[in-house]
């Protein structure tokens, strides 16, 4: 049951930028608890469905979180290239922050 709750929370938070950092902690926990739940349920004979659902939602939450980071990073890189900055997102952010600092001193 714990893996299912953690997996659902990780899946939902995975779609929200910046907050999806929490999914990097919750999704692996959901996966671990799901595996532990499967081992225990095989000995006990019940609760296998909940463990599988928790394992699947944990894996989906991790996949969504990684996909969101890749999508945001590539969109940032494209926006930097379109603005005339270099393709490296880190350098682009540095250049943008320098431009903002220059504007503030004027």
PDB file of N, CA and C in Angstrom:
ATOM      1  N   UNK A   1       0.825  -1.194   0.000  1.00  0.00           N
ATOM      2  CA  UNK A   1       0.000   0.000   0.000  1.00  0.00           C
ATOM      3  C   UNK A   1       0.866   1.254   0.000  1.00  0.00           C
ATOM      4  N   UNK A   2       1.965   1.226   0.726  1.00  0.00           N
ATOM      5  CA  UNK A   2       2.862   2.373   0.786  1.00  0.00           C
ATOM      6  C   UNK A   2       3.446   2.665  -0.581  1.00  0.00           C
ATOM      7  N   UNK A   3       3.808   1.634  -1.322  1.00  0.00           N
ATOM      8  CA  UNK A   3       4.388   1.849  -2.645  1.00  0.00           C
ATOM      9  C   UNK A   3       3.374   2.473  -3.592  1.00  0.00           C
ATOM     10  N   UNK A   4       2.118   2.100  -3.468  1.00  0.00           N
ATOM     11  CA  UNK A   4       1.088   2.668  -4.333  1.00  0.00           C
ATOM     12  C   UNK A   4       0.895   4.152  -4.036  1.00  0.00           C
ATOM     13  N   UNK A   5       0.837   4.517  -2.784  1.00  0.00           N
ATOM     14  CA  UNK A   5       0.663   5.928  -2.401  1.00  0.00           C
ATOM     15  C   UNK A   5       1.862   6.755  -2.859  1.00  0.00           C
ATOM     16  N   UNK A   6       3.067   6.257  -2.585  1.00  0.00           N
ATOM     17  CA  UNK A   6       4.263   6.979  -3.004  1.00  0.00           C
ATOM     18  C   UNK A   6       4.355   7.070  -4.526  1.00  0.00           C
ATOM     19  N   UNK A   7       3.969   6.013  -5.213  1.00  0.00           N
ATOM     20  CA  UNK A   7       3.996   6.015  -6.678  1.00  0.00           C
ATOM     21  C   UNK A   7       3.025   7.009  -7.269  1.00  0.00           C
ATOM     22  N   UNK A   8       1.830   7.091  -6.709  1.00  0.00           N
ATOM     23  CA  UNK A   8       0.839   8.048  -7.204  1.00  0.00           C
ATOM     24  C   UNK A   8       1.321   9.475  -6.964  1.00  0.00           C
ATOM     25  N   UNK A   9       1.852   9.743  -5.797  1.00  0.00           N
ATOM     26  CA  UNK A   9       2.361  11.092  -5.502  1.00  0.00           C
ATOM     27  C   UNK A   9       3.524  11.434  -6.436  1.00  0.00           C
ATOM     28  N   UNK A  10       4.432  10.491  -6.650  1.00  0.00           N
ATOM     29  CA  UNK A  10       5.567  10.722  -7.543  1.00  0.00           C
ATOM     30  C   UNK A  10       5.101  10.963  -8.969  1.00  0.00           C
ATOM     31  N   UNK A  11       4.082  10.231  -9.399  1.00  0.00           N
ATOM     32  CA  UNK A  11       3.557  10.396 -10.750  1.00  0.00           C
ATOM     33  C   UNK A  11       2.917  11.762 -10.931  1.00  0.00           C
ATOM     34  N   UNK A  12       2.133  12.194  -9.972  1.00  0.00           N
ATOM     35  CA  UNK A  12       1.469  13.499 -10.068  1.00  0.00           C
ATOM     36  C   UNK A  12       2.486  14.636 -10.001  1.00  0.00           C
ATOM     37  N   UNK A  13       3.426  14.548  -9.068  1.00  0.00           N
ATOM     38  CA  UNK A  13       4.422  15.610  -8.918  1.00  0.00           C
ATOM     39  C   UNK A  13       5.424  15.627 -10.064  1.00  0.00           C
ATOM     40  N   UNK A  14       5.555  14.538 -10.787  1.00  0.00           N
ATOM     41  CA  UNK A  14       6.478  14.465 -11.908  1.00  0.00           C
ATOM     42  C   UNK A  14       6.134  15.427 -13.026  1.00  0.00           C
ATOM     43  N   UNK A  15       4.865  15.803 -13.142  1.00  0.00           N
ATOM     44  CA  UNK A  15       4.428  16.712 -14.195  1.00  0.00           C
ATOM     45  C   UNK A  15       4.642  18.186 -13.846  1.00  0.00           C
ATOM     46  N   UNK A  16       4.924  18.487 -12.613  1.00  0.00           N
ATOM     47  CA  UNK A  16       5.029  19.882 -12.168  1.00  0.00           C
ATOM     48  C   UNK A  16       6.502  20.289 -12.134  1.00  0.00           C
ATOM     49  N   UNK A  17       6.879  21.250 -12.994  1.00  0.00           N
ATOM     50  CA  UNK A  17       8.292  21.674 -12.991  1.00  0.00           C
ATOM     51  C   UNK A  17       8.715  22.203 -11.623  1.00  0.00           C
ATOM     52  N   UNK A  18       9.958  22.065 -11.315  1.00  0.00           N
ATOM     53  CA  UNK A  18      10.631  22.467 -10.081  1.00  0.00           C
ATOM     54  C   UNK A  18      10.213  21.571  -8.912  1.00  0.00           C
ATOM     55  N   UNK A  19       8.928  21.343  -8.733  1.00  0.00           N
ATOM     56  CA  UNK A  19       8.464  20.487  -7.639  1.00  0.00           C
ATOM     57  C   UNK A  19       8.755  19.021  -7.939  1.00  0.00           C
ATOM     58  N   UNK A  20       8.975  18.699  -9.222  1.00  0.00           N
ATOM     59  CA  UNK A  20       9.200  17.298  -9.564  1.00  0.00           C
ATOM     60  C   UNK A  20      10.529  16.756  -9.052  1.00  0.00           C
ATOM     61  N   UNK A  21      11.313  17.585  -8.386  1.00  0.00           N
ATOM     62  CA  UNK A  21      12.521  17.101  -7.715  1.00  0.00           C
ATOM     63  C   UNK A  21      12.135  16.093  -6.632  1.00  0.00           C
ATOM     64  N   UNK A  22      10.994  16.306  -6.026  1.00  0.00           N
ATOM     65  CA  UNK A  22      10.512  15.402  -4.981  1.00  0.00           C
ATOM     66  C   UNK A  22      10.264  14.002  -5.556  1.00  0.00           C
ATOM     67  N   UNK A  23       9.888  13.948  -6.825  1.00  0.00           N
ATOM     68  CA  UNK A  23       9.640  12.650  -7.458  1.00  0.00           C
ATOM     69  C   UNK A  23      10.895  11.802  -7.542  1.00  0.00           C
ATOM     70  N   UNK A  24      12.065  12.454  -7.627  1.00  0.00           N
ATOM     71  CA  UNK A  24      13.306  11.690  -7.661  1.00  0.00           C
ATOM     72  C   UNK A  24      13.544  10.949  -6.354  1.00  0.00           C
ATOM     73  N   UNK A  25      12.947  11.402  -5.276  1.00  0.00           N
ATOM     74  CA  UNK A  25      13.070  10.692  -4.003  1.00  0.00           C
ATOM     75  C   UNK A  25      11.924   9.697  -3.812  1.00  0.00           C
ATOM     76  N   UNK A  26      10.718  10.099  -4.196  1.00  0.00           N
ATOM     77  CA  UNK A  26       9.553   9.250  -3.940  1.00  0.00           C
ATOM     78  C   UNK A  26       9.439   8.068  -4.893  1.00  0.00           C
ATOM     79  N   UNK A  27       9.780   8.260  -6.165  1.00  0.00           N
ATOM     80  CA  UNK A  27       9.640   7.175  -7.137  1.00  0.00           C
ATOM     81  C   UNK A  27      10.536   5.981  -6.801  1.00  0.00           C
ATOM     82  N   UNK A  28      11.820   6.189  -6.504  1.00  0.00           N
ATOM     83  CA  UNK A  28      12.631   5.020  -6.111  1.00  0.00           C
ATOM     84  C   UNK A  28      12.128   4.342  -4.840  1.00  0.00           C
ATOM     85  N   UNK A  29      11.623   5.134  -3.897  1.00  0.00           N
ATOM     86  CA  UNK A  29      11.051   4.526  -2.690  1.00  0.00           C
ATOM     87  C   UNK A  29       9.832   3.675  -3.037  1.00  0.00           C
ATOM     88  N   UNK A  30       8.995   4.168  -3.958  1.00  0.00           N
ATOM     89  CA  UNK A  30       7.830   3.394  -4.377  1.00  0.00           C
ATOM     90  C   UNK A  30       8.259   2.094  -5.050  1.00  0.00           C
ATOM     91  N   UNK A  31       9.315   2.177  -5.843  1.00  0.00           N
ATOM     92  CA  UNK A  31       9.817   0.978  -6.516  1.00  0.00           C
ATOM     93  C   UNK A  31      10.360  -0.023  -5.487  1.00  0.00           C
ATOM     94  N   UNK A  32      11.120   0.463  -4.533  1.00  0.00           N
ATOM     95  CA  UNK A  32      11.687  -0.422  -3.503  1.00  0.00           C
ATOM     96  C   UNK A  32      10.581  -1.061  -2.671  1.00  0.00           C
ATOM     97  N   UNK A  33       9.619  -0.239  -2.212  1.00  0.00           N
ATOM     98  CA  UNK A  33       8.521  -0.794  -1.421  1.00  0.00           C
ATOM     99  C   UNK A  33       7.664  -1.748  -2.250  1.00  0.00           C
ATOM    100  N   UNK A  34       7.526  -1.485  -3.542  1.00  0.00           N
ATOM    101  CA  UNK A  34       6.775  -2.395  -4.404  1.00  0.00           C
ATOM    102  C   UNK A  34       7.445  -3.748  -4.517  1.00  0.00           C
ATOM    103  N   UNK A  35       8.771  -3.746  -4.659  1.00  0.00           N
ATOM    104  CA  UNK A  35       9.515  -5.015  -4.734  1.00  0.00           C
ATOM    105  C   UNK A  35       9.429  -5.760  -3.413  1.00  0.00           C
ATOM    106  N   UNK A  36       9.590  -5.030  -2.315  1.00  0.00           N
ATOM    107  CA  UNK A  36       9.464  -5.666  -0.992  1.00  0.00           C
ATOM    108  C   UNK A  36       8.052  -6.224  -0.814  1.00  0.00           C
ATOM    109  N   UNK A  37       7.059  -5.480  -1.260  1.00  0.00           N
ATOM    110  CA  UNK A  37       5.682  -5.943  -1.155  1.00  0.00           C
ATOM    111  C   UNK A  37       5.427  -7.193  -1.974  1.00  0.00           C
ATOM    112  N   UNK A  38       6.058  -7.280  -3.145  1.00  0.00           N
ATOM    113  CA  UNK A  38       5.909  -8.494  -3.962  1.00  0.00           C
ATOM    114  C   UNK A  38       6.526  -9.705  -3.281  1.00  0.00           C
ATOM    115  N   UNK A  39       7.675  -9.511  -2.662  1.00  0.00           N
ATOM    116  CA  UNK A  39       8.329 -10.620  -1.963  1.00  0.00           C
ATOM    117  C   UNK A  39       7.476 -11.077  -0.784  1.00  0.00           C
ATOM    118  N   UNK A  40       6.981 -10.123  -0.013  1.00  0.00           N
ATOM    119  CA  UNK A  40       6.155 -10.467   1.146  1.00  0.00           C
ATOM    120  C   UNK A  40       4.833 -11.092   0.709  1.00  0.00           C
ATOM    121  N   UNK A  41       4.234 -10.574  -0.363  1.00  0.00           N
ATOM    122  CA  UNK A  41       2.943 -11.106  -0.806  1.00  0.00           C
ATOM    123  C   UNK A  41       3.074 -12.516  -1.368  1.00  0.00           C
ATOM    124  N   UNK A  42       4.240 -12.840  -1.922  1.00  0.00           N
ATOM    125  CA  UNK A  42       4.405 -14.209  -2.420  1.00  0.00           C
ATOM    126  C   UNK A  42       4.450 -15.205  -1.261  1.00  0.00           C
ATOM    127  N   UNK A  43       4.970 -14.760  -0.124  1.00  0.00           N
ATOM    128  CA  UNK A  43       5.001 -15.628   1.059  1.00  0.00           C
ATOM    129  C   UNK A  43       3.636 -15.674   1.734  1.00  0.00           C
ATOM    130  N   UNK A  44       2.941 -14.526   1.719  1.00  0.00           N
ATOM    131  CA  UNK A  44       1.672 -14.410   2.424  1.00  0.00           C
ATOM    132  C   UNK A  44       0.497 -14.857   1.563  1.00  0.00           C
ATOM    133  N   UNK A  45       0.604 -14.631   0.259  1.00  0.00           N
ATOM    134  CA  UNK A  45      -0.466 -15.041  -0.643  1.00  0.00           C
ATOM    135  C   UNK A  45      -1.503 -13.971  -0.904  1.00  0.00           C
ATOM    136  N   UNK A  46      -1.275 -12.730  -0.452  1.00  0.00           N
ATOM    137  CA  UNK A  46      -2.244 -11.664  -0.716  1.00  0.00           C
ATOM    138  C   UNK A  46      -1.515 -10.335  -0.858  1.00  0.00           C
ATOM    139  N   UNK A  47      -2.160  -9.382  -1.515  1.00  0.00           N
ATOM    140  CA  UNK A  47      -1.587  -8.048  -1.662  1.00  0.00           C
ATOM    141  C   UNK A  47      -0.669  -7.889  -2.858  1.00  0.00           C
ATOM    142  N   UNK A  48      -0.678  -8.851  -3.749  1.00  0.00           N
ATOM    143  CA  UNK A  48       0.219  -8.785  -4.894  1.00  0.00           C
ATOM    144  C   UNK A  48      -0.185  -7.673  -5.864  1.00  0.00           C
ATOM    145  N   UNK A  49      -1.464  -7.467  -6.042  1.00  0.00           N
ATOM    146  CA  UNK A  49      -1.957  -6.447  -6.973  1.00  0.00           C
ATOM    147  C   UNK A  49      -1.561  -5.039  -6.563  1.00  0.00           C
ATOM    148  N   UNK A  50      -1.669  -4.748  -5.296  1.00  0.00           N
ATOM    149  CA  UNK A  50      -1.294  -3.428  -4.789  1.00  0.00           C
ATOM    150  C   UNK A  50       0.201  -3.196  -4.945  1.00  0.00           C
ATOM    151  N   UNK A  51       1.000  -4.216  -4.722  1.00  0.00           N
ATOM    152  CA  UNK A  51       2.443  -4.091  -4.875  1.00  0.00           C
ATOM    153  C   UNK A  51       2.826  -3.850  -6.330  1.00  0.00           C
ATOM    154  N   UNK A  52       2.167  -4.559  -7.235  1.00  0.00           N
ATOM    155  CA  UNK A  52       2.438  -4.361  -8.658  1.00  0.00           C
ATOM    156  C   UNK A  52       2.013  -2.965  -9.093  1.00  0.00           C
ATOM    157  N   UNK A  53       0.856  -2.511  -8.626  1.00  0.00           N
ATOM    158  CA  UNK A  53       0.390  -1.164  -8.973  1.00  0.00           C
ATOM    159  C   UNK A  53       1.343  -0.102  -8.432  1.00  0.00           C
ATOM    160  N   UNK A  54       1.844  -0.294  -7.234  1.00  0.00           N
ATOM    161  CA  UNK A  54       2.811   0.645  -6.667  1.00  0.00           C
ATOM    162  C   UNK A  54       4.114   0.645  -7.437  1.00  0.00           C
ATOM    163  N   UNK A  55       4.559  -0.517  -7.835  1.00  0.00           N
ATOM    164  CA  UNK A  55       5.777  -0.639  -8.627  1.00  0.00           C
ATOM    165  C   UNK A  55       5.618   0.056  -9.981  1.00  0.00           C
ATOM    166  N   UNK A  56       4.495  -0.157 -10.626  1.00  0.00           N
ATOM    167  CA  UNK A  56       4.239   0.457 -11.933  1.00  0.00           C
ATOM    168  C   UNK A  56       4.122   1.979 -11.811  1.00  0.00           C
ATOM    169  N   UNK A  57       3.385   2.462 -10.819  1.00  0.00           N
ATOM    170  CA  UNK A  57       3.262   3.921 -10.674  1.00  0.00           C
ATOM    171  C   UNK A  57       4.592   4.560 -10.291  1.00  0.00           C
ATOM    172  N   UNK A  58       5.406   3.859  -9.521  1.00  0.00           N
ATOM    173  CA  UNK A  58       6.739   4.369  -9.200  1.00  0.00           C
ATOM    174  C   UNK A  58       7.609   4.476 -10.442  1.00  0.00           C
ATOM    175  N   UNK A  59       7.579   3.441 -11.287  1.00  0.00           N
ATOM    176  CA  UNK A  59       8.338   3.470 -12.536  1.00  0.00           C
ATOM    177  C   UNK A  59       7.828   4.561 -13.474  1.00  0.00           C
ATOM    178  N   UNK A  60       6.511   4.700 -13.569  1.00  0.00           N
ATOM    179  CA  UNK A  60       5.940   5.760 -14.408  1.00  0.00           C
ATOM    180  C   UNK A  60       6.287   7.144 -13.873  1.00  0.00           C
ATOM    181  N   UNK A  61       6.245   7.306 -12.554  1.00  0.00           N
ATOM    182  CA  UNK A  61       6.614   8.589 -11.958  1.00  0.00           C
ATOM    183  C   UNK A  61       8.055   8.958 -12.250  1.00  0.00           C
ATOM    184  N   UNK A  62       8.940   7.979 -12.175  1.00  0.00           N
ATOM    185  CA  UNK A  62      10.348   8.226 -12.490  1.00  0.00           C
ATOM    186  C   UNK A  62      10.527   8.561 -13.967  1.00  0.00           C
ATOM    187  N   UNK A  63       9.826   7.843 -14.830  1.00  0.00           N
ATOM    188  CA  UNK A  63       9.919   8.103 -16.273  1.00  0.00           C
ATOM    189  C   UNK A  63       9.378   9.489 -16.625  1.00  0.00           C
ATOM    190  N   UNK A  64       8.252   9.867 -16.034  1.00  0.00           N
ATOM    191  CA  UNK A  64       7.671  11.186 -16.308  1.00  0.00           C
ATOM    192  C   UNK A  64       8.602  12.286 -15.827  1.00  0.00           C
ATOM    193  N   UNK A  65       9.194  12.114 -14.665  1.00  0.00           N
ATOM    194  CA  UNK A  65      10.110  13.117 -14.119  1.00  0.00           C
ATOM    195  C   UNK A  65      11.323  13.296 -15.027  1.00  0.00           C
ATOM    196  N   UNK A  66      11.901  12.196 -15.465  1.00  0.00           N
ATOM    197  CA  UNK A  66      13.058  12.283 -16.364  1.00  0.00           C
ATOM    198  C   UNK A  66      12.655  12.922 -17.689  1.00  0.00           C
ATOM    199  N   UNK A  67      11.492  12.532 -18.219  1.00  0.00           N
ATOM    200  CA  UNK A  67      11.016  13.120 -19.473  1.00  0.00           C
ATOM    201  C   UNK A  67      10.807  14.621 -19.340  1.00  0.00           C
ATOM    202  N   UNK A  68      10.242  15.062 -18.233  1.00  0.00           N
ATOM    203  CA  UNK A  68      10.004  16.496 -18.029  1.00  0.00           C
ATOM    204  C   UNK A  68      11.319  17.267 -17.966  1.00  0.00           C
ATOM    205  N   UNK A  69      12.322  16.720 -17.285  1.00  0.00           N
ATOM    206  CA  UNK A  69      13.617  17.394 -17.233  1.00  0.00           C
ATOM    207  C   UNK A  69      14.248  17.487 -18.617  1.00  0.00           C
ATOM    208  N   UNK A  70      14.169  16.409 -19.393  1.00  0.00           N
ATOM    209  CA  UNK A  70      14.736  16.423 -20.743  1.00  0.00           C
ATOM    210  C   UNK A  70      13.983  17.426 -21.615  1.00  0.00           C
ATOM    211  N   UNK A  71      12.666  17.441 -21.519  1.00  0.00           N
ATOM    212  CA  UNK A  71      11.865  18.358 -22.328  1.00  0.00           C
ATOM    213  C   UNK A  71      12.146  19.813 -21.968  1.00  0.00           C
ATOM    214  N   UNK A  72      12.228  20.112 -20.686  1.00  0.00           N
ATOM    215  CA  UNK A  72      12.487  21.492 -20.263  1.00  0.00           C
ATOM    216  C   UNK A  72      13.889  21.924 -20.665  1.00  0.00           C
ATOM    217  N   UNK A  73      14.858  21.044 -20.500  1.00  0.00           N
ATOM    218  CA  UNK A  73      16.237  21.380 -20.845  1.00  0.00           C
ATOM    219  C   UNK A  73      16.383  21.610 -22.354  1.00  0.00           C
ATOM    220  N   UNK A  74      15.746  20.775 -23.171  1.00  0.00           N
ATOM    221  CA  UNK A  74      15.849  20.956 -24.617  1.00  0.00           C
ATOM    222  C   UNK A  74      15.089  22.196 -25.072  1.00  0.00           C
ATOM    223  N   UNK A  75      13.950  22.482 -24.454  1.00  0.00           N
ATOM    224  CA  UNK A  75      13.209  23.702 -24.802  1.00  0.00           C
ATOM    225  C   UNK A  75      14.012  24.939 -24.420  1.00  0.00           C
ATOM    226  N   UNK A  76      14.687  24.885 -23.304  1.00  0.00           N
ATOM    227  CA  UNK A  76      15.535  25.994 -22.887  1.00  0.00           C
ATOM    228  C   UNK A  76      16.688  26.189 -23.861  1.00  0.00           C
ATOM    229  N   UNK A  77      17.289  25.103 -24.315  1.00  0.00           N
ATOM    230  CA  UNK A  77      18.371  25.176 -25.281  1.00  0.00           C
ATOM    231  C   UNK A  77      17.913  25.767 -26.605  1.00  0.00           C
ATOM    232  N   UNK A  78      16.728  25.356 -27.066  1.00  0.00           N
ATOM    233  CA  UNK A  78      16.185  25.903 -28.311  1.00  0.00           C
ATOM    234  C   UNK A  78      15.859  27.384 -28.172  1.00  0.00           C
ATOM    235  N   UNK A  79      15.310  27.767 -27.031  1.00  0.00           N
ATOM    236  CA  UNK A  79      14.990  29.174 -26.807  1.00  0.00           C
ATOM    237  C   UNK A  79      16.259  30.019 -26.773  1.00  0.00           C
ATOM    238  N   UNK A  80      17.318  29.473 -26.207  1.00  0.00           N
ATOM    239  CA  UNK A  80      18.596  30.193 -26.174  1.00  0.00           C
ATOM    240  C   UNK A  80      19.162  30.354 -27.580  1.00  0.00           C
ATOM    241  N   UNK A  81      19.073  29.289 -28.374  1.00  0.00           N
ATOM    242  CA  UNK A  81      19.567  29.373 -29.746  1.00  0.00           C
ATOM    243  C   UNK A  81      18.761  30.373 -30.559  1.00  0.00           C
ATOM    244  N   UNK A  82      17.439  30.379 -30.365  1.00  0.00           N
ATOM    245  CA  UNK A  82      16.584  31.318 -31.087  1.00  0.00           C
ATOM    246  C   UNK A  82      16.851  32.759 -30.682  1.00  0.00           C
ATOM    247  N   UNK A  83      17.295  32.966 -29.454  1.00  0.00           N
ATOM    248  CA  UNK A  83      17.577  34.313 -28.959  1.00  0.00           C
ATOM    249  C   UNK A  83      18.968  34.794 -29.340  1.00  0.00           C
ATOM    250  N   UNK A  84      19.755  33.930 -29.958  1.00  0.00           N
ATOM    251  CA  UNK A  84      21.086  34.319 -30.378  1.00  0.00           C
ATOM    252  C   UNK A  84      22.171  33.945 -29.391  1.00  0.00           C
ATOM    253  N   UNK A  85      21.817  33.287 -28.319  1.00  0.00           N
ATOM    254  CA  UNK A  85      22.813  32.831 -27.358  1.00  0.00           C
ATOM    255  C   UNK A  85      23.376  31.499 -27.823  1.00  0.00           C
ATOM    256  N   UNK A  86      24.409  31.035 -27.164  1.00  0.00           N
ATOM    257  CA  UNK A  86      24.992  29.749 -27.510  1.00  0.00           C
ATOM    258  C   UNK A  86      24.013  28.625 -27.183  1.00  0.00           C
ATOM    259  N   UNK A  87      24.238  27.442 -27.749  1.00  0.00           N
ATOM    260  CA  UNK A  87      23.337  26.319 -27.547  1.00  0.00           C
ATOM    261  C   UNK A  87      23.396  25.712 -26.167  1.00  0.00           C
ATOM    262  N   UNK A  88      24.461  25.987 -25.397  1.00  0.00           N
ATOM    263  CA  UNK A  88      24.604  25.429 -24.062  1.00  0.00           C
ATOM    264  C   UNK A  88      23.683  26.179 -23.105  1.00  0.00           C
ATOM    265  N   UNK A  89      22.779  25.465 -22.458  1.00  0.00           N
ATOM    266  CA  UNK A  89      21.793  26.106 -21.585  1.00  0.00           C
ATOM    267  C   UNK A  89      22.441  26.783 -20.387  1.00  0.00           C
ATOM    268  N   UNK A  90      23.488  26.196 -19.838  1.00  0.00           N
ATOM    269  CA  UNK A  90      24.171  26.803 -18.690  1.00  0.00           C
ATOM    270  C   UNK A  90      24.808  28.133 -19.061  1.00  0.00           C
ATOM    271  N   UNK A  91      25.490  28.172 -20.215  1.00  0.00           N
ATOM    272  CA  UNK A  91      26.092  29.423 -20.678  1.00  0.00           C
ATOM    273  C   UNK A  91      25.019  30.450 -21.001  1.00  0.00           C
ATOM    274  N   UNK A  92      23.925  29.978 -21.564  1.00  0.00           N
ATOM    275  CA  UNK A  92      22.815  30.877 -21.906  1.00  0.00           C
ATOM    276  C   UNK A  92      22.259  31.539 -20.650  1.00  0.00           C
ATOM    277  N   UNK A  93      22.048  30.755 -19.609  1.00  0.00           N
ATOM    278  CA  UNK A  93      21.530  31.321 -18.363  1.00  0.00           C
ATOM    279  C   UNK A  93      22.506  32.316 -17.757  1.00  0.00           C
ATOM    280  N   UNK A  94      23.804  32.004 -17.850  1.00  0.00           N
ATOM    281  CA  UNK A  94      24.811  32.947 -17.355  1.00  0.00           C
ATOM    282  C   UNK A  94      24.763  34.258 -18.135  1.00  0.00           C
ATOM    283  N   UNK A  95      24.638  34.152 -19.472  1.00  0.00           N
ATOM    284  CA  UNK A  95      24.579  35.354 -20.299  1.00  0.00           C
ATOM    285  C   UNK A  95      23.317  36.162 -20.014  1.00  0.00           C
ATOM    286  N   UNK A  96      22.204  35.472 -19.833  1.00  0.00           N
ATOM    287  CA  UNK A  96      20.948  36.167 -19.535  1.00  0.00           C
ATOM    288  C   UNK A  96      21.032  36.860 -18.182  1.00  0.00           C
ATOM    289  N   UNK A  97      21.608  36.189 -17.172  1.00  0.00           N
ATOM    290  CA  UNK A  97      21.723  36.824 -15.852  1.00  0.00           C
ATOM    291  C   UNK A  97      22.668  38.018 -15.902  1.00  0.00           C
ATOM    292  N   UNK A  98      23.723  37.949 -16.717  1.00  0.00           N
ATOM    293  CA  UNK A  98      24.611  39.098 -16.881  1.00  0.00           C
ATOM    294  C   UNK A  98      23.877  40.256 -17.546  1.00  0.00           C
ATOM    295  N   UNK A  99      23.044  39.950 -18.559  1.00  0.00           N
ATOM    296  CA  UNK A  99      22.265  40.996 -19.217  1.00  0.00           C
ATOM    297  C   UNK A  99      21.282  41.645 -18.246  1.00  0.00           C
ATOM    298  N   UNK A 100      20.676  40.849 -17.386  1.00  0.00           N
ATOM    299  CA  UNK A 100      19.739  41.386 -16.392  1.00  0.00           C
ATOM    300  C   UNK A 100      20.478  42.266 -15.396  1.00  0.00           C
ATOM    301  N   UNK A 101      21.657  41.821 -14.972  1.00  0.00           N
ATOM    302  CA  UNK A 101      22.463  42.643 -14.053  1.00  0.00           C
ATOM    303  C   UNK A 101      22.856  43.960 -14.697  1.00  0.00           C
ATOM    304  N   UNK A 102      23.189  43.929 -15.988  1.00  0.00           N
ATOM    305  CA  UNK A 102      23.537  45.164 -16.695  1.00  0.00           C
ATOM    306  C   UNK A 102      22.344  46.108 -16.775  1.00  0.00           C
ATOM    307  N   UNK A 103      21.171  45.548 -16.976  1.00  0.00           N
ATOM    308  CA  UNK A 103      19.972  46.384 -17.038  1.00  0.00           C
ATOM    309  C   UNK A 103      19.650  47.014 -15.672  1.00  0.00           C
ATOM    310  N   UNK A 104      19.911  46.276 -14.613  1.00  0.00           N
ATOM    311  CA  UNK A 104      19.625  46.783 -13.271  1.00  0.00           C
ATOM    312  C   UNK A 104      20.566  47.917 -12.868  1.00  0.00           C
ATOM    313  N   UNK A 105      21.800  47.890 -13.383  1.00  0.00           N
ATOM    314  CA  UNK A 105      22.756  48.936 -13.018  1.00  0.00           C
ATOM    315  C   UNK A 105      22.524  50.214 -13.809  1.00  0.00           C
ATOM    316  N   UNK A 106      21.743  50.157 -14.851  1.00  0.00           N
ATOM    317  CA  UNK A 106      21.482  51.362 -15.670  1.00  0.00           C
ATOM    318  C   UNK A 106      20.553  52.264 -14.980  1.00  0.00           C
TER     319      UNK A 106
END
